[in-house]
Coordinates of C-alpha atoms and ligand atoms in Angstrom, one line a residue:
X1 CA -6.7 8.4 -27.9
X2 CA -3.7 7.3 -30.0
X3 CA -5.1 3.8 -30.8
X4 CA -8.5 2.1 -30.2
X5 CA -6.9 -0.1 -27.6
X6 CA -7.5 0.2 -23.9
X7 CA -4.6 1.0 -21.6
X8 CA -5.9 0.3 -18.2
X9 CA -4.4 1.5 -14.9
X10 CA -5.6 -0.1 -11.6
X11 CA -4.4 1.7 -8.5
X12 CA -4.4 -0.7 -5.5
X13 CA -3.9 0.1 -1.9
X14 CA -2.4 -2.2 0.8
X15 CA -4.7 -2.2 3.8
X16 CA -5.2 -4.2 7.0
X17 CA -7.0 -7.4 6.0
X18 CA -10.8 -6.9 6.0
X19 CA -11.3 -10.0 8.2
X20 CA -9.2 -8.5 11.1
X21 CA -10.8 -6.3 13.8
X22 CA -8.6 -3.2 13.9
X23 CA -7.2 -2.0 17.2
X24 CA -6.5 1.6 18.0
X25 CA -2.9 2.5 19.0
X26 CA -2.0 3.6 22.5
X27 CA -1.7 7.3 21.4
X28 CA -5.3 7.2 19.9
X29 CA -4.0 8.6 16.7
X30 CA -4.3 5.6 14.3
X31 CA -4.8 1.9 13.9
X32 CA -2.2 -0.5 15.4
X33 CA -0.4 -2.1 12.4
X34 CA 2.3 -4.1 14.2
X35 CA 1.9 -7.9 13.8
X36 CA -1.3 -7.4 11.7
X37 CA -2.1 -9.1 8.4
X38 CA -2.3 -6.8 5.4
X39 CA -4.0 -7.5 2.0
X40 CA -5.2 -5.7 -1.1
X41 CA -8.1 -3.3 -0.4
X42 CA -11.2 -5.4 -1.4
X43 CA -12.6 -2.6 -3.7
X44 CA -9.2 -2.5 -5.5
X45 CA -9.4 -6.3 -6.0
X46 CA -12.8 -5.8 -7.6
X47 CA -11.2 -3.1 -9.8
X48 CA -8.5 -5.5 -11.0
X49 CA -11.0 -8.3 -11.6
X50 CA -13.1 -6.0 -13.8
X51 CA -10.1 -5.0 -15.9
X52 CA -9.3 -8.7 -16.4
X53 CA -12.9 -9.4 -17.3
X54 CA -12.9 -6.6 -19.9
X55 CA -9.8 -8.2 -21.4
X56 CA -11.4 -11.7 -21.5
X57 CA -14.7 -10.4 -22.9
X58 CA -13.3 -8.2 -25.6
X59 CA -10.7 -10.0 -27.8
X60 CA -7.6 -7.8 -28.7
X61 CA -9.2 -4.7 -27.1
X62 CA -6.9 -4.4 -24.1
X63 CA -3.3 -3.4 -24.8
X64 CA -2.2 -3.6 -21.2
X65 CA -3.3 -3.8 -17.5
X66 CA -1.0 -2.0 -15.2
X67 CA -1.3 -1.9 -11.4
X68 CA 0.2 0.8 -9.1
X69 CA 0.4 1.2 -5.4
X70 CA 1.7 4.0 -3.3
X71 CA 2.9 2.6 -0.1
X72 CA 5.8 1.1 1.9
X73 CA 8.1 -1.5 0.4
X74 CA 5.8 -4.3 1.7
X75 CA 3.1 -3.1 -0.7
X76 CA 5.1 -5.1 -3.2
X77 CA 3.3 -8.2 -1.9
X78 CA 0.0 -6.8 -3.0
X79 CA 1.4 -5.9 -6.4
X80 CA 2.8 -9.4 -6.8
X81 CA -0.7 -10.7 -6.2
X82 CA -2.1 -8.5 -8.9
X83 CA 0.5 -9.8 -11.3
X84 CA -0.4 -13.4 -10.4
X85 CA -4.0 -12.7 -11.1
X86 CA -3.2 -11.3 -14.5
X87 CA -1.9 -7.7 -14.5
X88 CA 0.9 -7.3 -17.0
X89 CA 3.1 -4.9 -15.1
X90 CA 3.2 -3.2 -11.7
X91 CA 4.7 0.0 -10.2
X92 CA 5.4 0.6 -6.5
X93 CA 5.7 4.3 -5.6
X94 CA 7.6 3.8 -2.4
X95 CA 7.0 5.9 0.7
X96 CA 8.4 5.5 4.2
X97 CA 6.9 2.8 6.5
X98 CA 5.3 5.3 8.8
X99 CA 4.2 7.7 6.1
X100 CA 0.6 8.2 5.2
X101 CA -0.6 9.6 1.9
X102 CA -3.9 11.6 1.6
X103 CA -6.2 11.1 -1.4
X104 CA -5.0 14.5 -2.9
X105 CA -1.4 13.3 -2.8
X106 CA -2.4 9.9 -4.3
X107 CA -4.4 11.8 -7.0
X108 CA -1.3 13.9 -7.9
X109 CA 0.9 10.9 -8.1
X110 CA -1.6 8.9 -10.2
X111 CA -2.0 12.0 -12.5
X112 CA 1.7 12.1 -13.1
X113 CA 1.9 8.3 -13.9
X114 CA -1.2 8.5 -16.2
X115 CA 0.2 11.4 -18.2
X116 CA 3.5 9.8 -18.6
X117 CA 2.0 6.5 -19.8
X118 CA -1.1 7.5 -21.8
X119 CA -3.6 5.4 -20.0
X120 CA -7.2 5.9 -21.1
X121 CA -9.2 3.8 -18.6
X122 CA -8.5 4.1 -14.8
X123 CA -10.4 1.6 -12.6
X124 CA -10.1 2.4 -8.8
X125 CA -11.9 1.1 -5.8
X126 CA -14.7 3.3 -4.6
X127 CA -13.0 3.5 -1.2
X128 CA -10.2 2.2 0.9
X129 CA -11.4 0.2 3.9
X130 CA -8.8 1.7 6.2
X131 CA -9.4 5.5 6.0
X132 CA -12.9 5.2 4.2
X133 CA -12.1 8.4 2.3
X134 CA -14.0 7.6 -0.9
X135 CA -12.2 10.6 -2.5
X136 CA -9.3 9.4 -4.7
X137 CA -11.2 8.6 -7.9
X138 CA -13.2 11.9 -7.7
X139 CA -10.1 14.0 -7.0
X140 CA -8.2 12.3 -9.9
X141 CA -11.2 13.1 -12.2
X142 CA -10.9 16.7 -11.1
X143 CA -7.1 16.9 -11.6
X144 CA -7.2 15.3 -15.0
X145 CA -10.5 16.9 -16.1
X146 CA -11.7 13.5 -17.2
X147 CA -15.2 12.0 -17.1
X148 CA -15.9 9.7 -14.1
X149 CA -18.5 7.0 -13.3
X150 CA -18.4 6.2 -9.6
X151 CA -19.7 3.2 -7.6
X152 CA -20.0 1.0 -10.7
X153 CA -22.1 -2.2 -10.4
X154 CA -21.8 -3.1 -14.1
X155 CA -19.4 -2.1 -16.9
X156 CA -19.9 -2.6 -20.6
X157 CA -17.5 -1.7 -23.4
X158 CA -19.4 -0.9 -26.6
X159 CA -18.0 -1.6 -30.1
X160 CA -17.5 2.1 -30.7
X161 CA -15.2 2.2 -27.6
X162 CA -17.7 4.1 -25.5
X163 CA -18.3 2.7 -22.0
X164 CA -21.6 2.1 -20.3
X165 CA -21.5 2.1 -16.5
X166 CA -24.4 1.1 -14.3
X167 CA -24.5 2.6 -10.8
X168 CA -26.8 1.4 -8.1
X169 CA -28.6 4.4 -6.6
X170 CA -31.5 4.7 -4.1
X171 CA -34.5 3.0 -5.6
X172 CA -33.0 2.1 -9.0
X173 CA -30.2 2.2 -11.4
X174 CA -28.3 5.0 -13.1
X175 CA -26.8 4.1 -16.4
X176 CA -24.1 6.4 -17.8
X177 CA -22.4 6.4 -21.2
X178 CA -19.0 8.0 -21.7
X179 CA -16.2 8.2 -24.2
X180 CA -12.7 7.5 -23.2
X181 CA -10.6 8.6 -21.3
X182 CA -12.7 7.6 -18.3
X183 CA -12.3 7.0 -14.5
X184 CA -14.4 4.3 -13.0
X185 CA -14.7 3.5 -9.3
X186 CA -16.0 0.1 -8.3
X187 CA -18.9 -0.9 -6.0
X188 CA -19.0 -4.2 -4.1
X189 CA -21.5 -6.0 -6.4
X190 CA -19.5 -5.4 -9.6
X191 CA -17.9 -8.9 -9.6
X192 CA -16.3 -11.6 -7.4
X193 CA -12.5 -11.4 -7.6
X194 CA -10.7 -14.6 -8.6
X195 CA -7.9 -16.3 -6.6
X196 CA -4.4 -16.5 -7.9
X197 CA -3.4 -20.0 -8.7
X198 CA 0.0 -21.4 -7.4
X199 CA 1.5 -21.7 -10.9
X200 CA 0.5 -18.1 -11.7
X201 CA 2.0 -16.9 -8.4
X202 CA 5.3 -18.5 -9.4
X203 CA 5.1 -17.0 -13.0
X204 CA 4.3 -13.6 -11.5
X205 CA 7.8 -13.4 -10.0
X206 CA 9.1 -12.9 -13.5
X207 CA 6.7 -10.1 -14.4
X208 CA 8.0 -6.5 -14.2
X209 CA 7.6 -4.7 -10.9
X210 CA 9.1 -1.2 -11.1
X211 CA 10.0 0.8 -8.0
X212 CA 9.9 4.6 -7.9
X213 CA 9.6 7.3 -5.3
X214 CA 7.3 10.3 -5.3
X215 CA 10.4 12.4 -5.9
X216 CA 11.1 10.5 -9.1
X217 CA 7.8 11.9 -10.4
X218 CA 8.7 15.4 -9.1
X219 CA 6.2 15.2 -6.3
X220 CA 6.8 16.1 -2.6
X221 CA 4.4 14.4 -0.2
X222 CA 2.7 17.2 1.7
X223 CA -0.2 16.1 3.8
X224 CA -2.7 18.8 4.8
X225 CA -4.8 16.9 7.4
X226 CA -3.8 16.1 11.0
X227 CA -5.6 13.3 12.8
X228 CA -6.4 14.7 16.2
X229 CA -8.0 11.6 17.8
X230 CA -9.5 8.2 16.9
X231 CA -11.9 6.6 19.3
X232 CA -13.6 3.2 19.7
X233 CA -17.4 3.4 19.3
X234 CA -19.2 3.2 22.7
X235 CA -19.6 -0.4 23.9
X236 CA -23.1 -1.7 23.3
X237 CA -25.0 -3.0 26.3
X238 CA -25.9 -6.7 26.2
X239 CA -29.5 -7.4 25.0
X240 CA -32.2 -9.4 26.9
X241 CA -34.5 -12.2 25.8
X242 CA -38.2 -11.9 26.2
X243 CA -40.6 -14.8 26.5
X244 CA -43.5 -13.5 24.5
X245 CA -45.0 -10.5 22.6
X246 CA -46.6 -9.0 25.7
X247 CA -43.2 -8.9 27.4
X248 CA -41.7 -7.3 24.3
X249 CA -44.3 -4.6 24.2
X250 CA -43.8 -4.0 28.0
X251 CA -40.0 -3.6 27.6
X252 CA -40.4 -1.3 24.6
X253 CA -42.7 0.9 26.7
X254 CA -40.2 0.9 29.5
X255 CA -37.5 2.3 27.2
X256 CA -40.0 4.7 25.7
X257 CA -39.6 3.1 22.2
X258 CA -43.4 2.8 22.0
Ligands
LIG1 P1 -9.9 6.3 -0.9 O1 -10.2 7.6 -1.7 O2 -8.7 6.4 -0.1 O3 -11.1 5.8 -0.2 O4 -9.5 5.2 -2.0 C1 -10.2 4.9 -3.2 C2 -9.4 4.2 -4.2 O5 -8.2 5.0 -4.5 C3 -8.7 2.9 -3.7 O6 -9.7 1.8 -3.8 C4 -7.6 2.7 -4.7 O7 -8.0 2.3 -5.9 C5 -7.1 4.2 -4.8 N1 -6.0 4.5 -3.8 C6 -6.2 5.1 -2.6 N2 -5.0 5.2 -2.0 C7 -4.1 4.5 -2.7 C8 -2.7 4.2 -2.6 N3 -2.0 4.5 -1.6 N4 -2.1 3.5 -3.6 C9 -2.8 3.1 -4.7 N5 -4.1 3.4 -4.9 C10 -4.8 4.1 -3.9

């Protein structure tokens, strides 16, 4: 690391809002996106919040917080929100409206941005709620040959610039310590993201939002996977109400659950 300061990159994805029930398109090949509300992927919002908290808790430690999104032009809205919440600068890597990028492509694009800008801490969401891949952080770790701490539920920066990451695992906690550079992916319980205030939303309009294409980074998007079919889960049958325990036992016997 050239200095002891943290240069943080937070990759954020624009996804269908978590509160919306997704509908499958007529061709059964994807989710209907027309007329649907989009927002920042919740795990990415947690990643941004953590970077802001690190800056607030460690005076003068953080040199910059940069957010980046690979998506259509409209992904700018998500980036503006990150600027309003406190990111210093954003980059949109613009792809076509109907284009999808797989985690490997995202990883290659992020690698190129990271190498050009000398970031030393990358905080990603553990997964995107649209494709549920849960791959990008791990792929990026492999491409860069960096340490990674996935599914973080607590992050602590030590005075010697090592980082301690707590991960919730079955039946306990796993606490890792690593030097920088490091990749962290965030779990749900890491923090509660803040809201952007109206004055900050106005101020964010003046913050830098750079637009590039994958080609500008020398990368051709080349997806390897083809979605053959997406199906709704089978409809669940309505339940029934029983009057007492005897009836419950009787019903359970009938369905051979006892
Ligand atoms: P995934 O591997 O797709 O489940 O995504 C995990 C994390 O990778 C997300 O929470 C983001 O931090 C990052 N990521 C995935 N896709 C993108 C994208 N198109 N643009 C920016 N970051 C992304």
